[in-house]
Amino acid sequence: MLLTSSCDCLRVSQVTREGKFMQSDVPRQLVYGTMVFVRQTIVADASCALSRAVCIATRYSAVRRQFGSQNGLETQVIDYKTQQSRLFPLMASAYAFRFVGEWLTWLYKDVTQRLQANDFSTLPEAHACTAGLKSLTTSATADGIEECRKLCGGHGYLCSSGLPELFAVYVPACTYEGDNFVLLLQVARFLMKTVSQLGSGKKPVGTVGYMGRIEHLMQCRCDVQRAEDWLKPSAILEAFEARAARMSVARAENLSKFANSEEGFAELSADLVEAAVAHCQLIIVSKFIEKVQQDIPGKGVKHQLEVLCNVYALFLLHKHQGEFLATSCITPKQASLANDQLRTLYSQVRPNAISLVDAFNYTDHYLGSILGRYDGNVYPKLYEAAWKDPLNDSVVPDGYHEYIRPILKQQLRTAKL
Amino acid sequence: MLLTSSCDCLRVSQVTREGKFMQSDVPRQLVYGTMVFVRQTIVADASCALSRAVCIATRYSAVRRQFGSQNGLETQVIDYKTQQSRLFPLMASAYAFRFVGEWLTWLYKDVTQRLQANDFSTLPEAHACTAGLKSLTTSATADGIEECRKLCGGHGYLCSSGLPELFAVYVPACTYEGDNFVLLLQVARFLMKTVSQLGSGKKPVGTVGYMGRIEHLMQCRCDVQRAEDWLKPSAILEAFEARAARMSVARAENLSKFANSEEGFAELSADLVEAAVAHCQLIIVSKFIEKVQQDIPGKGVKHQLEVLCNVYALFLLHKHQGEFLATSCITPKQASLANDQLRTLYSQVRPNAISLVDAFNYTDHYLGSILGRYDGNVYPKLYEAAWKDPLNDSVVPDGYHEYIRPILKQQLRTAKL
């Protein structure tokens, strides 16, 4: 379904008593400034919601034990690789969205200052970039909260886990302030325009700056030979840049085969969305890398963030390996090495997993989750909460003797006939 | 989180008064028979739940119009390629799950007859296959219902759309009767065993029958040269078989590098899950192909099902192209042709989309959705439903004058200071 933020534009427009729509005199660009602000807030909110869910799921994964040992205590589920491979990328995403959100705050200030100086030059790029980041972060967060619920097993479905409400309250973010698919189409439109202007001498700026190195990116070869080579920020960045650039260029070439470019855009829109996603993932990865290259206070904190940054990038690379391979940005062997390195990184996250979610500094009251309690005292508190359920006021629930039992008894009698 | 169906096994076991666990004398295999039955029911339910959501989203996508025309009526959102590329694969999945569910009913009967004749030979294969199909179909259905909700835009979030409740009631299926990830690990274990026995002369049967042609599948080359070549069932089947076989063999090779195979299994479990998914997708695709190769009554019905079968297969191929490419089952060019063919197929589904969901034959009462009404009279009925909301009993909601207005007024006064 297609819903856009066109409402923002409508606010300054008018409809006459005769029903005629009047475009306003206010420059359209100024309205985009507001959109940039709102979307920046949404990205920050995404990080907040995802980190809450991740905090709950991580703490409970350390409390919960199941299988894996013949003698003594069972294994903490956080030690299972399948659990880690689903949970740790979400943890890394929560950090990634936080850093890209901080950067968006800077971007909004920059845009505002330029607007005041009548400089509209960076607005299209800022608009496309915030549209794409709103889309990517809210979709990933909604899916991520639901995944955290599943990572808590059956207990994740309890209201007292806090996760069902978190999901239900969050998920509309995928639709409001611009449906996430429509926003990606706007990003794609901007990317196609950028590609079409590459020969014109107009230099791409900001988050499409990498397009300025298009000749290099179209023919570069990834030089990863061992799994550890994937830890180099330059290797990650070039692979993501090459993939995004090549996907955009390939889409632009396919578009050029259509006589009517609007028809082509409509026909190829699903492919264009993929190019937009690749571009937006590059933005988040590059902002994460920029962040961890800065000074970061606290002993060892920087290294932990580097590990999470690599988890985020290599998880995306593995998930979208088809696009990296189809565009020949990496070889199947290099894709396999990235996956090996990812496994190693999960082992490095594991000892600090609890600290990394404690660092979000959420109170138990704010988390609102028995599974995510700071003290880990989950089961006695779950039992207490169960007592508070009205269903447990009596041993036999109301209505059983009056309504349900007669039906069951009758059936039994029928069966005996 | 790890929850399994071990409860089924516990039912026939005992715990002594001293707290000692006593394994039962009942052959473990008989318990698996029950599991096969329950999981077969779950797969059939998945098709039912997904088809309800798809029916609602498809009908509303034909009713809803947005953008796309300067003069006259706006475009029906079902005509947008992005909408089609998200909706039609779900429609195809609903049909696919129905057919694989029908086949499972046959499988259960077959297993039961064999058990009565003391033939346990096919049970491990049947157990692995139903475990995997339960996992795949319930995960895809839960995600699919949520996607249908998003495909209805803002209206999808209304209770009266029927989708929020459908999702909330359905989603626990991903966790009960065997957590979906744990089930995939069981499938992977069976696949690794099958691969390890390939040299032993023991012929793989049933859904792992393709492993018997392992030498061919390890070196075959896909011969697709034009987009239409992807319509050949043989091309699709061989690509899916080769991908599943090569992924299993690659995992088995990686496992063999570990001195302790259980440690290896734990370490590589995330990769093993991917191999299990590839195997289960092959089962569903192959059962869909078998179905459409049978006689199907009704003029033109068979062709429509062939189109959906191809949509299902090529959608999966595109989504997992990384695995097809990494295992060299197909070339990047062939992956691109599959995507082109998929677009063409969407255009073929479009004219019959409404008929294809009407064919589920759900009453409006059963669907419980204003958006999915058979008569398409959505907006007047939504308006009627809104009137029934207690919030709309008065123009100004209860509590506004007493509580909210004073706060707002106070803030305004503060702002004026």
PDB file of N, CA and C in Angstrom, chain B residues 337-402:
ATOM      1  N   LEU B 337      18.166 -13.408 -15.641  1.00  0.00           N
ATOM      2  CA  LEU B 337      17.080 -13.868 -16.518  1.00  0.00           C
ATOM      3  C   LEU B 337      15.895 -14.375 -15.688  1.00  0.00           C
ATOM      4  N   ALA B 338      16.191 -15.055 -14.589  1.00  0.00           N
ATOM      5  CA  ALA B 338      15.118 -15.554 -13.719  1.00  0.00           C
ATOM      6  C   ALA B 338      14.298 -14.385 -13.182  1.00  0.00           C
ATOM      7  N   ASN B 339      15.000 -13.311 -12.840  1.00  0.00           N
ATOM      8  CA  ASN B 339      14.321 -12.126 -12.323  1.00  0.00           C
ATOM      9  C   ASN B 339      13.460 -11.471 -13.409  1.00  0.00           C
ATOM     10  N   ASP B 340      13.973 -11.443 -14.639  1.00  0.00           N
ATOM     11  CA  ASP B 340      13.179 -10.901 -15.755  1.00  0.00           C
ATOM     12  C   ASP B 340      11.910 -11.733 -15.944  1.00  0.00           C
ATOM     13  N   GLN B 341      12.077 -13.059 -15.899  1.00  0.00           N
ATOM     14  CA  GLN B 341      10.930 -13.941 -16.097  1.00  0.00           C
ATOM     15  C   GLN B 341       9.902 -13.752 -14.985  1.00  0.00           C
ATOM     16  N   LEU B 342      10.395 -13.534 -13.777  1.00  0.00           N
ATOM     17  CA  LEU B 342       9.516 -13.326 -12.631  1.00  0.00           C
ATOM     18  C   LEU B 342       8.621 -12.110 -12.865  1.00  0.00           C
ATOM     19  N   ARG B 343       9.207 -11.046 -13.393  1.00  0.00           N
ATOM     20  CA  ARG B 343       8.426  -9.836 -13.690  1.00  0.00           C
ATOM     21  C   ARG B 343       7.325 -10.127 -14.696  1.00  0.00           C
ATOM     22  N   THR B 344       7.673 -10.900 -15.725  1.00  0.00           N
ATOM     23  CA  THR B 344       6.676 -11.273 -16.734  1.00  0.00           C
ATOM     24  C   THR B 344       5.554 -12.089 -16.087  1.00  0.00           C
ATOM     25  N   LEU B 345       5.932 -12.987 -15.193  1.00  0.00           N
ATOM     26  CA  LEU B 345       4.931 -13.831 -14.537  1.00  0.00           C
ATOM     27  C   LEU B 345       3.963 -12.994 -13.696  1.00  0.00           C
ATOM     28  N   TYR B 346       4.487 -11.970 -13.032  1.00  0.00           N
ATOM     29  CA  TYR B 346       3.604 -11.110 -12.230  1.00  0.00           C
ATOM     30  C   TYR B 346       2.514 -10.506 -13.115  1.00  0.00           C
ATOM     31  N   SER B 347       2.898 -10.094 -14.323  1.00  0.00           N
ATOM     32  CA  SER B 347       1.903  -9.521 -15.236  1.00  0.00           C
ATOM     33  C   SER B 347       0.847 -10.551 -15.609  1.00  0.00           C
ATOM     34  N   GLN B 348       1.251 -11.823 -15.623  1.00  0.00           N
ATOM     35  CA  GLN B 348       0.287 -12.877 -15.962  1.00  0.00           C
ATOM     36  C   GLN B 348      -0.623 -13.211 -14.784  1.00  0.00           C
ATOM     37  N   VAL B 349      -0.135 -13.025 -13.578  1.00  0.00           N
ATOM     38  CA  VAL B 349      -0.975 -13.287 -12.398  1.00  0.00           C
ATOM     39  C   VAL B 349      -2.024 -12.187 -12.262  1.00  0.00           C
ATOM     40  N   ARG B 350      -1.608 -10.956 -12.549  1.00  0.00           N
ATOM     41  CA  ARG B 350      -2.442  -9.784 -12.285  1.00  0.00           C
ATOM     42  C   ARG B 350      -3.908  -9.913 -12.733  1.00  0.00           C
ATOM     43  N   PRO B 351      -4.207 -10.290 -14.006  1.00  0.00           N
ATOM     44  CA  PRO B 351      -5.617 -10.292 -14.432  1.00  0.00           C
ATOM     45  C   PRO B 351      -6.459 -11.307 -13.659  1.00  0.00           C
ATOM     46  N   ASN B 352      -5.808 -12.341 -13.124  1.00  0.00           N
ATOM     47  CA  ASN B 352      -6.552 -13.391 -12.427  1.00  0.00           C
ATOM     48  C   ASN B 352      -6.377 -13.339 -10.914  1.00  0.00           C
ATOM     49  N   ALA B 353      -5.731 -12.285 -10.443  1.00  0.00           N
ATOM     50  CA  ALA B 353      -5.387 -12.242  -9.018  1.00  0.00           C
ATOM     51  C   ALA B 353      -6.626 -12.381  -8.136  1.00  0.00           C
ATOM     52  N   ILE B 354      -7.683 -11.642  -8.471  1.00  0.00           N
ATOM     53  CA  ILE B 354      -8.878 -11.688  -7.625  1.00  0.00           C
ATOM     54  C   ILE B 354      -9.516 -13.079  -7.682  1.00  0.00           C
ATOM     55  N   SER B 355      -9.604 -13.653  -8.879  1.00  0.00           N
ATOM     56  CA  SER B 355     -10.173 -14.999  -8.993  1.00  0.00           C
ATOM     57  C   SER B 355      -9.360 -16.006  -8.189  1.00  0.00           C
ATOM     58  N   LEU B 356      -8.049 -15.817  -8.204  1.00  0.00           N
ATOM     59  CA  LEU B 356      -7.185 -16.775  -7.511  1.00  0.00           C
ATOM     60  C   LEU B 356      -7.370 -16.730  -5.995  1.00  0.00           C
ATOM     61  N   VAL B 357      -7.802 -15.587  -5.455  1.00  0.00           N
ATOM     62  CA  VAL B 357      -8.084 -15.572  -4.013  1.00  0.00           C
ATOM     63  C   VAL B 357      -9.560 -15.880  -3.744  1.00  0.00           C
ATOM     64  N   ASP B 358     -10.441 -15.517  -4.691  1.00  0.00           N
ATOM     65  CA  ASP B 358     -11.851 -15.925  -4.542  1.00  0.00           C
ATOM     66  C   ASP B 358     -11.934 -17.453  -4.476  1.00  0.00           C
ATOM     67  N   ALA B 359     -11.002 -18.102  -5.195  1.00  0.00           N
ATOM     68  CA  ALA B 359     -11.007 -19.564  -5.260  1.00  0.00           C
ATOM     69  C   ALA B 359     -10.822 -20.214  -3.890  1.00  0.00           C
ATOM     70  N   PHE B 360     -10.268 -19.473  -2.927  1.00  0.00           N
ATOM     71  CA  PHE B 360     -10.140 -20.046  -1.579  1.00  0.00           C
ATOM     72  C   PHE B 360     -11.519 -20.257  -0.960  1.00  0.00           C
ATOM     73  N   ASN B 361     -12.499 -19.508  -1.505  1.00  0.00           N
ATOM     74  CA  ASN B 361     -13.894 -19.715  -1.122  1.00  0.00           C
ATOM     75  C   ASN B 361     -14.174 -19.397   0.349  1.00  0.00           C
ATOM     76  N   TYR B 362     -13.582 -18.308   0.832  1.00  0.00           N
ATOM     77  CA  TYR B 362     -13.821 -17.903   2.216  1.00  0.00           C
ATOM     78  C   TYR B 362     -15.023 -16.967   2.276  1.00  0.00           C
ATOM     79  N   THR B 363     -15.890 -17.157   3.254  1.00  0.00           N
ATOM     80  CA  THR B 363     -17.003 -16.228   3.443  1.00  0.00           C
ATOM     81  C   THR B 363     -16.486 -14.955   4.102  1.00  0.00           C
ATOM     82  N   ASP B 364     -17.233 -13.868   3.929  1.00  0.00           N
ATOM     83  CA  ASP B 364     -16.871 -12.617   4.596  1.00  0.00           C
ATOM     84  C   ASP B 364     -16.831 -12.819   6.106  1.00  0.00           C
ATOM     85  N   HIS B 365     -17.757 -13.632   6.604  1.00  0.00           N
ATOM     86  CA  HIS B 365     -17.815 -13.884   8.042  1.00  0.00           C
ATOM     87  C   HIS B 365     -16.523 -14.539   8.520  1.00  0.00           C
ATOM     88  N   TYR B 366     -16.038 -15.516   7.759  1.00  0.00           N
ATOM     89  CA  TYR B 366     -14.826 -16.238   8.141  1.00  0.00           C
ATOM     90  C   TYR B 366     -13.598 -15.336   8.042  1.00  0.00           C
ATOM     91  N   LEU B 367     -13.536 -14.528   6.978  1.00  0.00           N
ATOM     92  CA  LEU B 367     -12.388 -13.632   6.804  1.00  0.00           C
ATOM     93  C   LEU B 367     -12.347 -12.577   7.906  1.00  0.00           C
ATOM     94  N   GLY B 368     -13.532 -12.099   8.301  1.00  0.00           N
ATOM     95  CA  GLY B 368     -13.592 -11.104   9.380  1.00  0.00           C
ATOM     96  C   GLY B 368     -12.817  -9.841   9.068  1.00  0.00           C
ATOM     97  N   SER B 369     -12.913  -9.385   7.823  1.00  0.00           N
ATOM     98  CA  SER B 369     -12.121  -8.229   7.418  1.00  0.00           C
ATOM     99  C   SER B 369     -12.928  -7.302   6.529  1.00  0.00           C
ATOM    100  N   ILE B 370     -12.998  -6.043   6.911  1.00  0.00           N
ATOM    101  CA  ILE B 370     -13.693  -5.089   6.047  1.00  0.00           C
ATOM    102  C   ILE B 370     -12.890  -4.857   4.772  1.00  0.00           C
ATOM    103  N   LEU B 371     -11.568  -4.855   4.885  1.00  0.00           N
ATOM    104  CA  LEU B 371     -10.730  -4.632   3.699  1.00  0.00           C
ATOM    105  C   LEU B 371     -10.870  -5.767   2.690  1.00  0.00           C
ATOM    106  N   GLY B 372     -11.166  -6.966   3.193  1.00  0.00           N
ATOM    107  CA  GLY B 372     -11.205  -8.135   2.325  1.00  0.00           C
ATOM    108  C   GLY B 372     -12.609  -8.519   1.885  1.00  0.00           C
ATOM    109  N   ARG B 373     -13.580  -7.593   2.033  1.00  0.00           N
ATOM    110  CA  ARG B 373     -14.963  -7.891   1.648  1.00  0.00           C
ATOM    111  C   ARG B 373     -15.051  -8.363   0.203  1.00  0.00           C
ATOM    112  N   TYR B 374     -15.896  -9.357  -0.020  1.00  0.00           N
ATOM    113  CA  TYR B 374     -16.080  -9.921  -1.360  1.00  0.00           C
ATOM    114  C   TYR B 374     -16.625  -8.877  -2.326  1.00  0.00           C
ATOM    115  N   ASP B 375     -17.529  -7.994  -1.812  1.00  0.00           N
ATOM    116  CA  ASP B 375     -18.149  -7.018  -2.718  1.00  0.00           C
ATOM    117  C   ASP B 375     -17.293  -5.766  -2.918  1.00  0.00           C
ATOM    118  N   GLY B 376     -16.159  -5.679  -2.221  1.00  0.00           N
ATOM    119  CA  GLY B 376     -15.272  -4.535  -2.418  1.00  0.00           C
ATOM    120  C   GLY B 376     -15.800  -3.218  -1.868  1.00  0.00           C
ATOM    121  N   ASN B 377     -16.917  -3.265  -1.150  1.00  0.00           N
ATOM    122  CA  ASN B 377     -17.541  -2.034  -0.641  1.00  0.00           C
ATOM    123  C   ASN B 377     -16.848  -1.598   0.652  1.00  0.00           C
ATOM    124  N   VAL B 378     -15.585  -1.278   0.546  1.00  0.00           N
ATOM    125  CA  VAL B 378     -14.742  -1.120   1.729  1.00  0.00           C
ATOM    126  C   VAL B 378     -14.995   0.176   2.492  1.00  0.00           C
ATOM    127  N   TYR B 379     -14.938   1.312   1.792  1.00  0.00           N
ATOM    128  CA  TYR B 379     -14.891   2.582   2.522  1.00  0.00           C
ATOM    129  C   TYR B 379     -16.169   2.916   3.283  1.00  0.00           C
ATOM    130  N   PRO B 380     -17.366   2.722   2.681  1.00  0.00           N
ATOM    131  CA  PRO B 380     -18.575   2.980   3.477  1.00  0.00           C
ATOM    132  C   PRO B 380     -18.635   2.089   4.721  1.00  0.00           C
ATOM    133  N   LYS B 381     -18.189   0.850   4.583  1.00  0.00           N
ATOM    134  CA  LYS B 381     -18.254  -0.076   5.716  1.00  0.00           C
ATOM    135  C   LYS B 381     -17.204   0.257   6.777  1.00  0.00           C
ATOM    136  N   LEU B 382     -16.055   0.753   6.344  1.00  0.00           N
ATOM    137  CA  LEU B 382     -15.044   1.205   7.309  1.00  0.00           C
ATOM    138  C   LEU B 382     -15.600   2.368   8.124  1.00  0.00           C
ATOM    139  N   TYR B 383     -16.309   3.258   7.423  1.00  0.00           N
ATOM    140  CA  TYR B 383     -16.893   4.425   8.083  1.00  0.00           C
ATOM    141  C   TYR B 383     -17.937   3.984   9.105  1.00  0.00           C
ATOM    142  N   GLU B 384     -18.774   3.020   8.710  1.00  0.00           N
ATOM    143  CA  GLU B 384     -19.768   2.464   9.644  1.00  0.00           C
ATOM    144  C   GLU B 384     -19.082   1.884  10.880  1.00  0.00           C
ATOM    145  N   ALA B 385     -18.009   1.132  10.640  1.00  0.00           N
ATOM    146  CA  ALA B 385     -17.305   0.479  11.751  1.00  0.00           C
ATOM    147  C   ALA B 385     -16.705   1.525  12.687  1.00  0.00           C
ATOM    148  N   ALA B 386     -16.218   2.619  12.092  1.00  0.00           N
ATOM    149  CA  ALA B 386     -15.614   3.668  12.915  1.00  0.00           C
ATOM    150  C   ALA B 386     -16.648   4.264  13.871  1.00  0.00           C
ATOM    151  N   TRP B 387     -17.900   4.363  13.393  1.00  0.00           N
ATOM    152  CA  TRP B 387     -18.957   4.905  14.252  1.00  0.00           C
ATOM    153  C   TRP B 387     -19.193   4.023  15.465  1.00  0.00           C
ATOM    154  N   LYS B 388     -18.939   2.739  15.308  1.00  0.00           N
ATOM    155  CA  LYS B 388     -19.199   1.810  16.416  1.00  0.00           C
ATOM    156  C   LYS B 388     -18.118   1.882  17.489  1.00  0.00           C
ATOM    157  N   ASP B 389     -17.006   2.536  17.177  1.00  0.00           N
ATOM    158  CA  ASP B 389     -15.934   2.649  18.165  1.00  0.00           C
ATOM    159  C   ASP B 389     -16.377   3.580  19.291  1.00  0.00           C
ATOM    160  N   PRO B 390     -16.287   3.128  20.543  1.00  0.00           N
ATOM    161  CA  PRO B 390     -16.728   3.952  21.681  1.00  0.00           C
ATOM    162  C   PRO B 390     -16.067   5.330  21.688  1.00  0.00           C
ATOM    163  N   LEU B 391     -14.862   5.413  21.132  1.00  0.00           N
ATOM    164  CA  LEU B 391     -14.149   6.688  21.079  1.00  0.00           C
ATOM    165  C   LEU B 391     -14.952   7.724  20.300  1.00  0.00           C
ATOM    166  N   ASN B 392     -15.795   7.236  19.381  1.00  0.00           N
ATOM    167  CA  ASN B 392     -16.556   8.154  18.543  1.00  0.00           C
ATOM    168  C   ASN B 392     -17.968   8.416  19.063  1.00  0.00           C
ATOM    169  N   ASP B 393     -18.247   8.000  20.318  1.00  0.00           N
ATOM    170  CA  ASP B 393     -19.562   8.272  20.901  1.00  0.00           C
ATOM    171  C   ASP B 393     -19.801   9.772  21.022  1.00  0.00           C
ATOM    172  N   SER B 394     -18.737  10.503  21.303  1.00  0.00           N
ATOM    173  CA  SER B 394     -18.861  11.948  21.410  1.00  0.00           C
ATOM    174  C   SER B 394     -17.848  12.595  20.475  1.00  0.00           C
ATOM    175  N   VAL B 395     -18.114  13.847  20.110  1.00  0.00           N
ATOM    176  CA  VAL B 395     -17.201  14.536  19.195  1.00  0.00           C
ATOM    177  C   VAL B 395     -15.849  14.748  19.877  1.00  0.00           C
ATOM    178  N   VAL B 396     -15.918  15.202  21.138  1.00  0.00           N
ATOM    179  CA  VAL B 396     -14.692  15.376  21.914  1.00  0.00           C
ATOM    180  C   VAL B 396     -14.582  14.187  22.874  1.00  0.00           C
ATOM    181  N   PRO B 397     -13.501  13.441  22.821  1.00  0.00           N
ATOM    182  CA  PRO B 397     -13.399  12.239  23.663  1.00  0.00           C
ATOM    183  C   PRO B 397     -13.464  12.577  25.149  1.00  0.00           C
ATOM    184  N   ASP B 398     -14.015  11.628  25.913  1.00  0.00           N
ATOM    185  CA  ASP B 398     -14.072  11.767  27.367  1.00  0.00           C
ATOM    186  C   ASP B 398     -12.691  12.092  27.920  1.00  0.00           C
ATOM    187  N   GLY B 399     -12.662  12.983  28.865  1.00  0.00           N
ATOM    188  CA  GLY B 399     -11.401  13.246  29.550  1.00  0.00           C
ATOM    189  C   GLY B 399     -10.620  14.396  28.947  1.00  0.00           C
ATOM    190  N   TYR B 400     -10.984  14.778  27.713  1.00  0.00           N
ATOM    191  CA  TYR B 400     -10.207  15.848  27.079  1.00  0.00           C
ATOM    192  C   TYR B 400     -10.348  17.160  27.853  1.00  0.00           C
ATOM    193  N   HIS B 401     -11.621  17.537  28.125  1.00  0.00           N
ATOM    194  CA  HIS B 401     -11.837  18.812  28.809  1.00  0.00           C
ATOM    195  C   HIS B 401     -11.280  18.795  30.221  1.00  0.00           C
ATOM    196  N   GLU B 402     -11.431  17.641  30.911  1.00  0.00           N
ATOM    197  CA  GLU B 402     -10.983  17.562  32.306  1.00  0.00           C
ATOM    198  C   GLU B 402      -9.464  17.542  32.427  1.00  0.00           C
TER     199      GLU B 402
END
